[in-house]
Each structure stands twice: as C-alpha cells, then as structure tokens.
PDB file of C-alpha atoms in Angstrom:
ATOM      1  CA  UNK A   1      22.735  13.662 -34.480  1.00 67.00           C
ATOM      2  CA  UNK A   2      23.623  10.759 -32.607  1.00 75.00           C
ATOM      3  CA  UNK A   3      22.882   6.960 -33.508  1.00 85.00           C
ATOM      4  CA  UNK A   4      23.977   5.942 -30.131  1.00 91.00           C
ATOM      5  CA  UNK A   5      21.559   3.800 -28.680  1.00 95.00           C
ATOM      6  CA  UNK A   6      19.466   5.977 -25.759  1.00 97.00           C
ATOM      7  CA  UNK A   7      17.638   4.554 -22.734  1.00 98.00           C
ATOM      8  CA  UNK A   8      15.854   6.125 -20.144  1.00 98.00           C
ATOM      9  CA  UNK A   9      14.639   5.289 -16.550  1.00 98.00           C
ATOM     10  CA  UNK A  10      12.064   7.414 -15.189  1.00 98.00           C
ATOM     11  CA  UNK A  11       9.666   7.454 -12.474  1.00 98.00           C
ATOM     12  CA  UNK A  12       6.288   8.568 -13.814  1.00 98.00           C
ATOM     13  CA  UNK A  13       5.334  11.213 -11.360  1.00 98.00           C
ATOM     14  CA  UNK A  14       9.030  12.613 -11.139  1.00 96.00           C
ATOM     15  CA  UNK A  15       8.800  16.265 -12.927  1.00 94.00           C
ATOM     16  CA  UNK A  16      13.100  16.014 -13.336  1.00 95.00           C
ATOM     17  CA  UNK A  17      11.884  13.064 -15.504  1.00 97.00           C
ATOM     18  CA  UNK A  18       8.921  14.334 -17.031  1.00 96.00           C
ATOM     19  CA  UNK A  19      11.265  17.414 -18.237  1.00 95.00           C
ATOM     20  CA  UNK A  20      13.908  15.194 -19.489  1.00 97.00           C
ATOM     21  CA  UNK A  21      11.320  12.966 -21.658  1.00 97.00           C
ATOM     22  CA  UNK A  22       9.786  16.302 -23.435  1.00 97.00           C
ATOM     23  CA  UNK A  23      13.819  17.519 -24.146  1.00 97.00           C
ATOM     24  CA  UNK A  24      14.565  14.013 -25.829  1.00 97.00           C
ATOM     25  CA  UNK A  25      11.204  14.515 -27.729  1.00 96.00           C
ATOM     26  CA  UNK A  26      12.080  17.838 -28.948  1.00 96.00           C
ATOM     27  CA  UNK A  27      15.274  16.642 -29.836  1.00 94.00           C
ATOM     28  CA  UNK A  28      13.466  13.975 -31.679  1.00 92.00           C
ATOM     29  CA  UNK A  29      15.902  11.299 -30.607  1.00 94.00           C
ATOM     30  CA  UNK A  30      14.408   7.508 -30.891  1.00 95.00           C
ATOM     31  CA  UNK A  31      14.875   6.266 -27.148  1.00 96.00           C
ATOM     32  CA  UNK A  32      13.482   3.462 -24.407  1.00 97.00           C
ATOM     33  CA  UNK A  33      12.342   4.769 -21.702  1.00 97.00           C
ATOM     34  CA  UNK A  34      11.532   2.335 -18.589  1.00 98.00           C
ATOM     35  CA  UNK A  35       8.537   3.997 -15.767  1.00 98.00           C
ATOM     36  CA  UNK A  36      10.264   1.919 -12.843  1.00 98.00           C
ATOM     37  CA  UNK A  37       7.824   2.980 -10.444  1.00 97.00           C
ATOM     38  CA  UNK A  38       4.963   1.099 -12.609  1.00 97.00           C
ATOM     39  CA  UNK A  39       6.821  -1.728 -12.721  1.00 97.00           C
ATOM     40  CA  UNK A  40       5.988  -4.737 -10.051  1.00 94.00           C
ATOM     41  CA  UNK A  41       7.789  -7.916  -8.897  1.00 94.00           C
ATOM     42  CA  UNK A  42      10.787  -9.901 -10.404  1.00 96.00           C
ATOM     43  CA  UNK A  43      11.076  -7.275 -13.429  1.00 96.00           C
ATOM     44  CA  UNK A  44      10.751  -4.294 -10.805  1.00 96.00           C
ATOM     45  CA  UNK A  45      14.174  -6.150  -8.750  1.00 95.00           C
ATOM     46  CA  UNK A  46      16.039  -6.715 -12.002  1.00 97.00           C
ATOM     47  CA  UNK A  47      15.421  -2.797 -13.542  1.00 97.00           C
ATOM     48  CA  UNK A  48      16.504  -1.666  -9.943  1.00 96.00           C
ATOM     49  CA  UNK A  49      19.140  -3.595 -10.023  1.00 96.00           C
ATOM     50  CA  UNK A  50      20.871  -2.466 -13.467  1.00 97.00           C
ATOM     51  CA  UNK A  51      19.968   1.363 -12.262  1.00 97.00           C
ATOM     52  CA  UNK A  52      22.219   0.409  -9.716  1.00 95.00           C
ATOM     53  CA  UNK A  53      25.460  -0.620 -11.339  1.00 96.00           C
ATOM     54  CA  UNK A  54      24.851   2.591 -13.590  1.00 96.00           C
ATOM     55  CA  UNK A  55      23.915   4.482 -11.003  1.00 96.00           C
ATOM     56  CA  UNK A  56      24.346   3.694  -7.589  1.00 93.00           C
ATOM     57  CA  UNK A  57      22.132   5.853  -5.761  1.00 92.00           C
ATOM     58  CA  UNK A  58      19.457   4.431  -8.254  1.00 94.00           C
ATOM     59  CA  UNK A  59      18.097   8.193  -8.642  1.00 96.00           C
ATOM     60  CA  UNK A  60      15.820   9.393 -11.602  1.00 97.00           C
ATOM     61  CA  UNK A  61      16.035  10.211 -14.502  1.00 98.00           C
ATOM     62  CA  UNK A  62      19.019   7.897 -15.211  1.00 98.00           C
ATOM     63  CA  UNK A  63      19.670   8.118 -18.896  1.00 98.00           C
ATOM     64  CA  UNK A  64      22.100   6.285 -21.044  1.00 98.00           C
ATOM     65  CA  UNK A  65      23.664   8.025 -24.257  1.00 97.00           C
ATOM     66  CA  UNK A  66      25.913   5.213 -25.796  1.00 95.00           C
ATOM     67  CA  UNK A  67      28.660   4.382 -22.997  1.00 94.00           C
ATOM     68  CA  UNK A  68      27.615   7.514 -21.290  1.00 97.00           C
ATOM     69  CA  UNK A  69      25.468   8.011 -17.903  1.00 98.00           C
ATOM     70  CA  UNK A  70      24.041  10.897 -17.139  1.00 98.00           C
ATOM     71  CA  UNK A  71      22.082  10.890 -13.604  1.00 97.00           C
ATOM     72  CA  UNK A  72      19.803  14.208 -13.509  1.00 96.00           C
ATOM     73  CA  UNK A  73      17.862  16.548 -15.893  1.00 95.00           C
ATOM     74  CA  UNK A  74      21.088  17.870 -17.212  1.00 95.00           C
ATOM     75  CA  UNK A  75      20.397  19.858 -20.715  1.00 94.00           C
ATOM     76  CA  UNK A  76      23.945  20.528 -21.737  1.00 94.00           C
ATOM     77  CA  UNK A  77      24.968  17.739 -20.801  1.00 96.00           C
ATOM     78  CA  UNK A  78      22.701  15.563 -23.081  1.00 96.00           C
ATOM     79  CA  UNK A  79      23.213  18.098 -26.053  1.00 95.00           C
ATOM     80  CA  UNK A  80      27.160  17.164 -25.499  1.00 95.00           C
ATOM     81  CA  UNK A  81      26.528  13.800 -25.615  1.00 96.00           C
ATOM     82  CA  UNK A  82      23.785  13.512 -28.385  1.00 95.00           C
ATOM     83  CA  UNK A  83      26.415  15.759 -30.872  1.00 92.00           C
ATOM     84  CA  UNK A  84      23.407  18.621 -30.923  1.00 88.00           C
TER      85      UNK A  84
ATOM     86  CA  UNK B   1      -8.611  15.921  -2.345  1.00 84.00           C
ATOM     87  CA  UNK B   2      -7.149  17.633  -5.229  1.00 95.00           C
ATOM     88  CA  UNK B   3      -3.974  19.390  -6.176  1.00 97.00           C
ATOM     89  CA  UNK B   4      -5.744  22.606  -5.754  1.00 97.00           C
ATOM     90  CA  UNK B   5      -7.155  21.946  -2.078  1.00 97.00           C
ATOM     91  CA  UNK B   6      -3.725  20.731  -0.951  1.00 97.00           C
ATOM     92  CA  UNK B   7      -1.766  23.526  -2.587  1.00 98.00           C
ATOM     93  CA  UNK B   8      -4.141  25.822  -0.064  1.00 97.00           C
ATOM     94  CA  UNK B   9      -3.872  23.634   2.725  1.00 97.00           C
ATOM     95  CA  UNK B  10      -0.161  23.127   2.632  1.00 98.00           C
ATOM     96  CA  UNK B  11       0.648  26.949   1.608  1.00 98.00           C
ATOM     97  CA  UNK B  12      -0.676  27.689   5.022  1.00 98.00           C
ATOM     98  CA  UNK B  13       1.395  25.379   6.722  1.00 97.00           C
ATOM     99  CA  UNK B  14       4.550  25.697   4.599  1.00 98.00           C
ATOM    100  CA  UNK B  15       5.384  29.481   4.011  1.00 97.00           C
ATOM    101  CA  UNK B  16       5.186  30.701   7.224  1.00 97.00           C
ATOM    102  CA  UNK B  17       8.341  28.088   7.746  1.00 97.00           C
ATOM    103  CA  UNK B  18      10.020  30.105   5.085  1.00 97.00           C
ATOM    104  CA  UNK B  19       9.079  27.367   2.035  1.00 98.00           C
ATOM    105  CA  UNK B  20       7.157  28.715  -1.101  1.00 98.00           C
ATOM    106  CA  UNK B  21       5.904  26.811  -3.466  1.00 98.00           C
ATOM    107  CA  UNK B  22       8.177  27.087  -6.548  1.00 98.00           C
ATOM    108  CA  UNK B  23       6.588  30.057  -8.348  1.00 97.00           C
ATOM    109  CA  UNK B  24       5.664  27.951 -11.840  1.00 97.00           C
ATOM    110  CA  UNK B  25       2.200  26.786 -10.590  1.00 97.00           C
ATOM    111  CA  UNK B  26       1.343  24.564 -12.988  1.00 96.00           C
ATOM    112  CA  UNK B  27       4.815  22.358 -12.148  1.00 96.00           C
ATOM    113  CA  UNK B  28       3.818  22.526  -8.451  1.00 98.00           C
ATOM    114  CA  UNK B  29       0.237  21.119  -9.048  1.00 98.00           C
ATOM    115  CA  UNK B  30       1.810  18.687 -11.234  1.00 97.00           C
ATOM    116  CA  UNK B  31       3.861  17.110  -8.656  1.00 98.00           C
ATOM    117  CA  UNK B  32       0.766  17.805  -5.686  1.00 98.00           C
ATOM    118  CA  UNK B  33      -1.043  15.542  -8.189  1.00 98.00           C
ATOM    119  CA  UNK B  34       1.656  13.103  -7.961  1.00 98.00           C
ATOM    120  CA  UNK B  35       1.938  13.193  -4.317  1.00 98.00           C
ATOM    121  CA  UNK B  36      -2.014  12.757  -4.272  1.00 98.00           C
ATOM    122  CA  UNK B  37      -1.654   9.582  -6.080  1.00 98.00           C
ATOM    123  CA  UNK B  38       1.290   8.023  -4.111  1.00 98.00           C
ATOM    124  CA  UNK B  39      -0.850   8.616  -1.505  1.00 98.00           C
ATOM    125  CA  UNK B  40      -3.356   6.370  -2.880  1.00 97.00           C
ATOM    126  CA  UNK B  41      -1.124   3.413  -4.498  1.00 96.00           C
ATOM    127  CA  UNK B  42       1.115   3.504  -0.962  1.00 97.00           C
ATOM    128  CA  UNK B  43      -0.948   5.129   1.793  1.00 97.00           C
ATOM    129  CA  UNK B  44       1.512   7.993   2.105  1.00 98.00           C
ATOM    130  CA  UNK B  45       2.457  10.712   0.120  1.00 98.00           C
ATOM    131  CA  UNK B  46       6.218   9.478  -1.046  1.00 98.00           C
ATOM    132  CA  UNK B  47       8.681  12.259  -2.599  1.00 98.00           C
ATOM    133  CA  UNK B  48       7.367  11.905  -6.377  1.00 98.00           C
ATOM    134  CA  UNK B  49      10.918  12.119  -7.425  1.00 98.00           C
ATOM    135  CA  UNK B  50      12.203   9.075  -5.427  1.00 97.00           C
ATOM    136  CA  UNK B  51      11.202   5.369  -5.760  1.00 97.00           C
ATOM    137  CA  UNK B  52       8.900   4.393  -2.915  1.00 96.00           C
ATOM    138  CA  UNK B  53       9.762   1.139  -1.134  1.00 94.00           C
ATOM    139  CA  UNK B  54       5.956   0.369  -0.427  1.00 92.00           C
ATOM    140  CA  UNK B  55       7.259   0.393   3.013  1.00 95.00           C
ATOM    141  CA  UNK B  56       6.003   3.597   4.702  1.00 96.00           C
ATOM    142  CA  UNK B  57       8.617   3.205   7.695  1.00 96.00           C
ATOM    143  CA  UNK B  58      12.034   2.610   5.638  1.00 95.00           C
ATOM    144  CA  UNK B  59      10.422   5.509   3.071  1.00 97.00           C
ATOM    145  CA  UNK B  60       9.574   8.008   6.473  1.00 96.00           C
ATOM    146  CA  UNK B  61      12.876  10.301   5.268  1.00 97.00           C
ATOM    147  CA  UNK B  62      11.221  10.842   2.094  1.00 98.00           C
ATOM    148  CA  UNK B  63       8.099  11.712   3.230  1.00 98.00           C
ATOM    149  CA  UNK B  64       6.625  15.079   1.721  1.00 98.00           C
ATOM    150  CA  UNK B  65       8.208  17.048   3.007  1.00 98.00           C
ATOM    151  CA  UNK B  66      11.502  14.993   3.095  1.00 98.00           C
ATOM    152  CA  UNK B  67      14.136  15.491   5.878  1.00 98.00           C
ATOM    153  CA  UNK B  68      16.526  16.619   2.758  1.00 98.00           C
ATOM    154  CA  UNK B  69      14.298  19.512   1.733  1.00 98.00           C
ATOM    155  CA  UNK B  70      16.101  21.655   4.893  1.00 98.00           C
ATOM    156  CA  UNK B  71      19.697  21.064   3.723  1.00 98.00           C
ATOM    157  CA  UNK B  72      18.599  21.533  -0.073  1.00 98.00           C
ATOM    158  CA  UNK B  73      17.188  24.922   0.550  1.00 97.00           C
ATOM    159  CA  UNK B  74      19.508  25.909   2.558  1.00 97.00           C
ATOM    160  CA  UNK B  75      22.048  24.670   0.042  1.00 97.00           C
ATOM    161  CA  UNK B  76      20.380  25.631  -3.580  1.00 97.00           C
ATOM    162  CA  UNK B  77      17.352  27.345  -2.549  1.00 97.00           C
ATOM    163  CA  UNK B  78      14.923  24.508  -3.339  1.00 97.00           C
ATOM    164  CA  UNK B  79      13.994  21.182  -2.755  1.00 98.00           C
ATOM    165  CA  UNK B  80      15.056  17.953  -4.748  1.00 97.00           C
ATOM    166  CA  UNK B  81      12.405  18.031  -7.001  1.00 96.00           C
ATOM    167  CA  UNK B  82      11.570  21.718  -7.073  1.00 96.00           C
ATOM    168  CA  UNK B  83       8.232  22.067  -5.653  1.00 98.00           C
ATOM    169  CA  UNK B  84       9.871  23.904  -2.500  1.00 98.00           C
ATOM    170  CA  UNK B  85      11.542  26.558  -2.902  1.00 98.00           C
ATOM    171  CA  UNK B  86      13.527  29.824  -0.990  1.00 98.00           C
ATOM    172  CA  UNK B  87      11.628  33.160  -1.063  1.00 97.00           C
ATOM    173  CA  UNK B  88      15.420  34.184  -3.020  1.00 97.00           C
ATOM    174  CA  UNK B  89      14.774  31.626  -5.330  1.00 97.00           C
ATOM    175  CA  UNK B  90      11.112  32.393  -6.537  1.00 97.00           C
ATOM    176  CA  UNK B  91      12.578  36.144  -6.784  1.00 97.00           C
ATOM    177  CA  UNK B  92      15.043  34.768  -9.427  1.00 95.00           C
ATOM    178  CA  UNK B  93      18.112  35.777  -6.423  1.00 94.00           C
ATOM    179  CA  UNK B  94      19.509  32.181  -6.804  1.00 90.00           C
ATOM    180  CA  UNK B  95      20.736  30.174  -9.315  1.00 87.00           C
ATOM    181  CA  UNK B  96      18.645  27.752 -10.818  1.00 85.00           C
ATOM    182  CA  UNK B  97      20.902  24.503 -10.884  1.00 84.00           C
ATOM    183  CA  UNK B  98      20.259  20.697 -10.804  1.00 86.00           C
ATOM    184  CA  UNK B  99      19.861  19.576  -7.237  1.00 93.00           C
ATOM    185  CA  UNK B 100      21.897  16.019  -6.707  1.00 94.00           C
ATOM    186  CA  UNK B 101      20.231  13.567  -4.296  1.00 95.00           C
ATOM    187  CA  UNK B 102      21.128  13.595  -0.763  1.00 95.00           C
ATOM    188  CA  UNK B 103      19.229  10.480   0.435  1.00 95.00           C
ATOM    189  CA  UNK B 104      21.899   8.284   0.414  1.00 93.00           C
ATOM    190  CA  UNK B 105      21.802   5.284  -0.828  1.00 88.00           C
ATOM    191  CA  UNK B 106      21.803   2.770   2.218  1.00 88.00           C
ATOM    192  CA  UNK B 107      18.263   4.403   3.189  1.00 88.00           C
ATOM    193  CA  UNK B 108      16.921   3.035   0.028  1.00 85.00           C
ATOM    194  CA  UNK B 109      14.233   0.439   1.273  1.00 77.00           C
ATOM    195  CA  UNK B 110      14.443  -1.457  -2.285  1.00 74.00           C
TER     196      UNK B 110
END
C-alpha cells in the first residue's frame, strides 16, 4: 500500500469520476478530492489552473498518485501506481 | 422533468439515429439526473463529464448530445461519458475501453 500522497479532481455529476472515487474507497486509500464544478470565483480560476499544468486538457477525473498523473478512470493503472 | 421522463423522451429521439442508451440503466439515469441539474444551475444541459463555462455559446460543442459523441461511437462504440452507446457495444461486440477526450482544449470556455 502506498503512502504517496493522493489527490483527486472531480466534477460531481461526472460518472468517470464518480467510479474512480468508489475504486479509491474500496481500496481504502486516504485521498483529497476537489468537486471543481462546485467551486466558484478566484478558487474556481486557481484549481483550473493547476488541472492545467497537470493536465492540459483540464479533463476529469485528474488524479495524482505521488509524482504520477493519471487523466481518466483507469483501474490498472491506479493499482500500478498505488503498489496494490 | 425527471431522469425517467427524459430517458423516454430522448430514447425516442436517439435510437432511431443508431444511439442506445448504455445498457446499465441505473448509470444512464445517473448521468440524465446530472444533465437535469446542469440544466438548472446553467440553463442548458452541459456534458456532465466536462466543466461547463457558464457560457452556453462557448459550451454549444458540449451540449448533450456533444458534437464528439459521432466520432466516439464511431471510434469506441460509445460516447465520452458512456451514456451513448453502439447497438455492438450494448451487445458486449466491442471492447469496453476508456474513451480520451476529444474536445480539445482551445474550445474550453474557462
């Protein structure tokens, strides 16, 4: 199991996101997860814009595992990177 | 409106284009519900899995259905988030995979 820290942005009616939040869950990882579609004004700009050096097509779910991005629901892929 | 009303309403519409609704019901009323309540915070029923600009005209690609839901079907036999889908790909004939976004990124209104 991973110690890495893990962050999440999501939009809250995105199912890819919705999916991605109940895998982490199950996985019983701690993570931050950030609903950028709830979010309004100056904070809304300043998520948006550090989605956007991760990920420059600012698409959801963007989740970060340590160093690594991963853009998409992508199971294996977060098993790889959370050691599971 | 609810989920259920507009699942009828746009089945009728929809399918005889040749798009289903993904076959996992519950998923697709999950994201009608979503697309039900865009409609009320922005006026128009914005692509649940893409961040709405608040700005119907720079969001009109991404308008349910989007003008990427063609290509992705044609492509990977659904839509970007999965709530359209091929009549192949409801009978389990194509490969379920993760659909990248085609919008790109210059039409983002934010």
């Amino acid at each position: 199991m991973t110690d890495k820290p893990i962050k999440l942005y999501t939009l809250s009616t995105c199912s890819h996101c919705k999916s991605t939040k109940t895998f982490l869950n199950e996985c019983t990882v701690q993570y931050e997860f950030v609903d950028v579609d709830l979010l309004e004004g100056e904070e809304r700009k300043a998520i948006i814009e550090d989605i956007k050096k991760l990920n420059p097509r600012c698409s959801f779910p963007t989740l970060i595992i340590g160093d690594e991005v991963i853009v998409g629901f992508k199971e294996k892929k977060i098993k790889e990177a959370l050691g599971l | 409106m609810d989920a259920e009303k507009l699942f009828e309403i746009l089945q009728k519409v929809q399918e005889p284009k040749g798009y289903y609704f993904n076959k996992d019901r519950a998923y697709v009323l999950e994201l009608l519900s979503a697309l039900i309540l865009n409609k009320d915070r922005y006026g128009y029923m914005a692509c649940p899995c893409r961040l709405a600009s608040e700005d119907r005209d720079a969001d009109r690609d991404i308008l349910c259905p989007c003008v990427y839901r063609e290509p992705d079907v044609k492509e990977y036999g659904s839509c970007y988030c999965g709530l359209y889908v091929s009549k192949e790909w409801n009978e389990g004939k194509v490969e379920e995979e993760y659909i990248p976004e085609r919008r790109p990124p210059e039409k983002m209104g934010f």
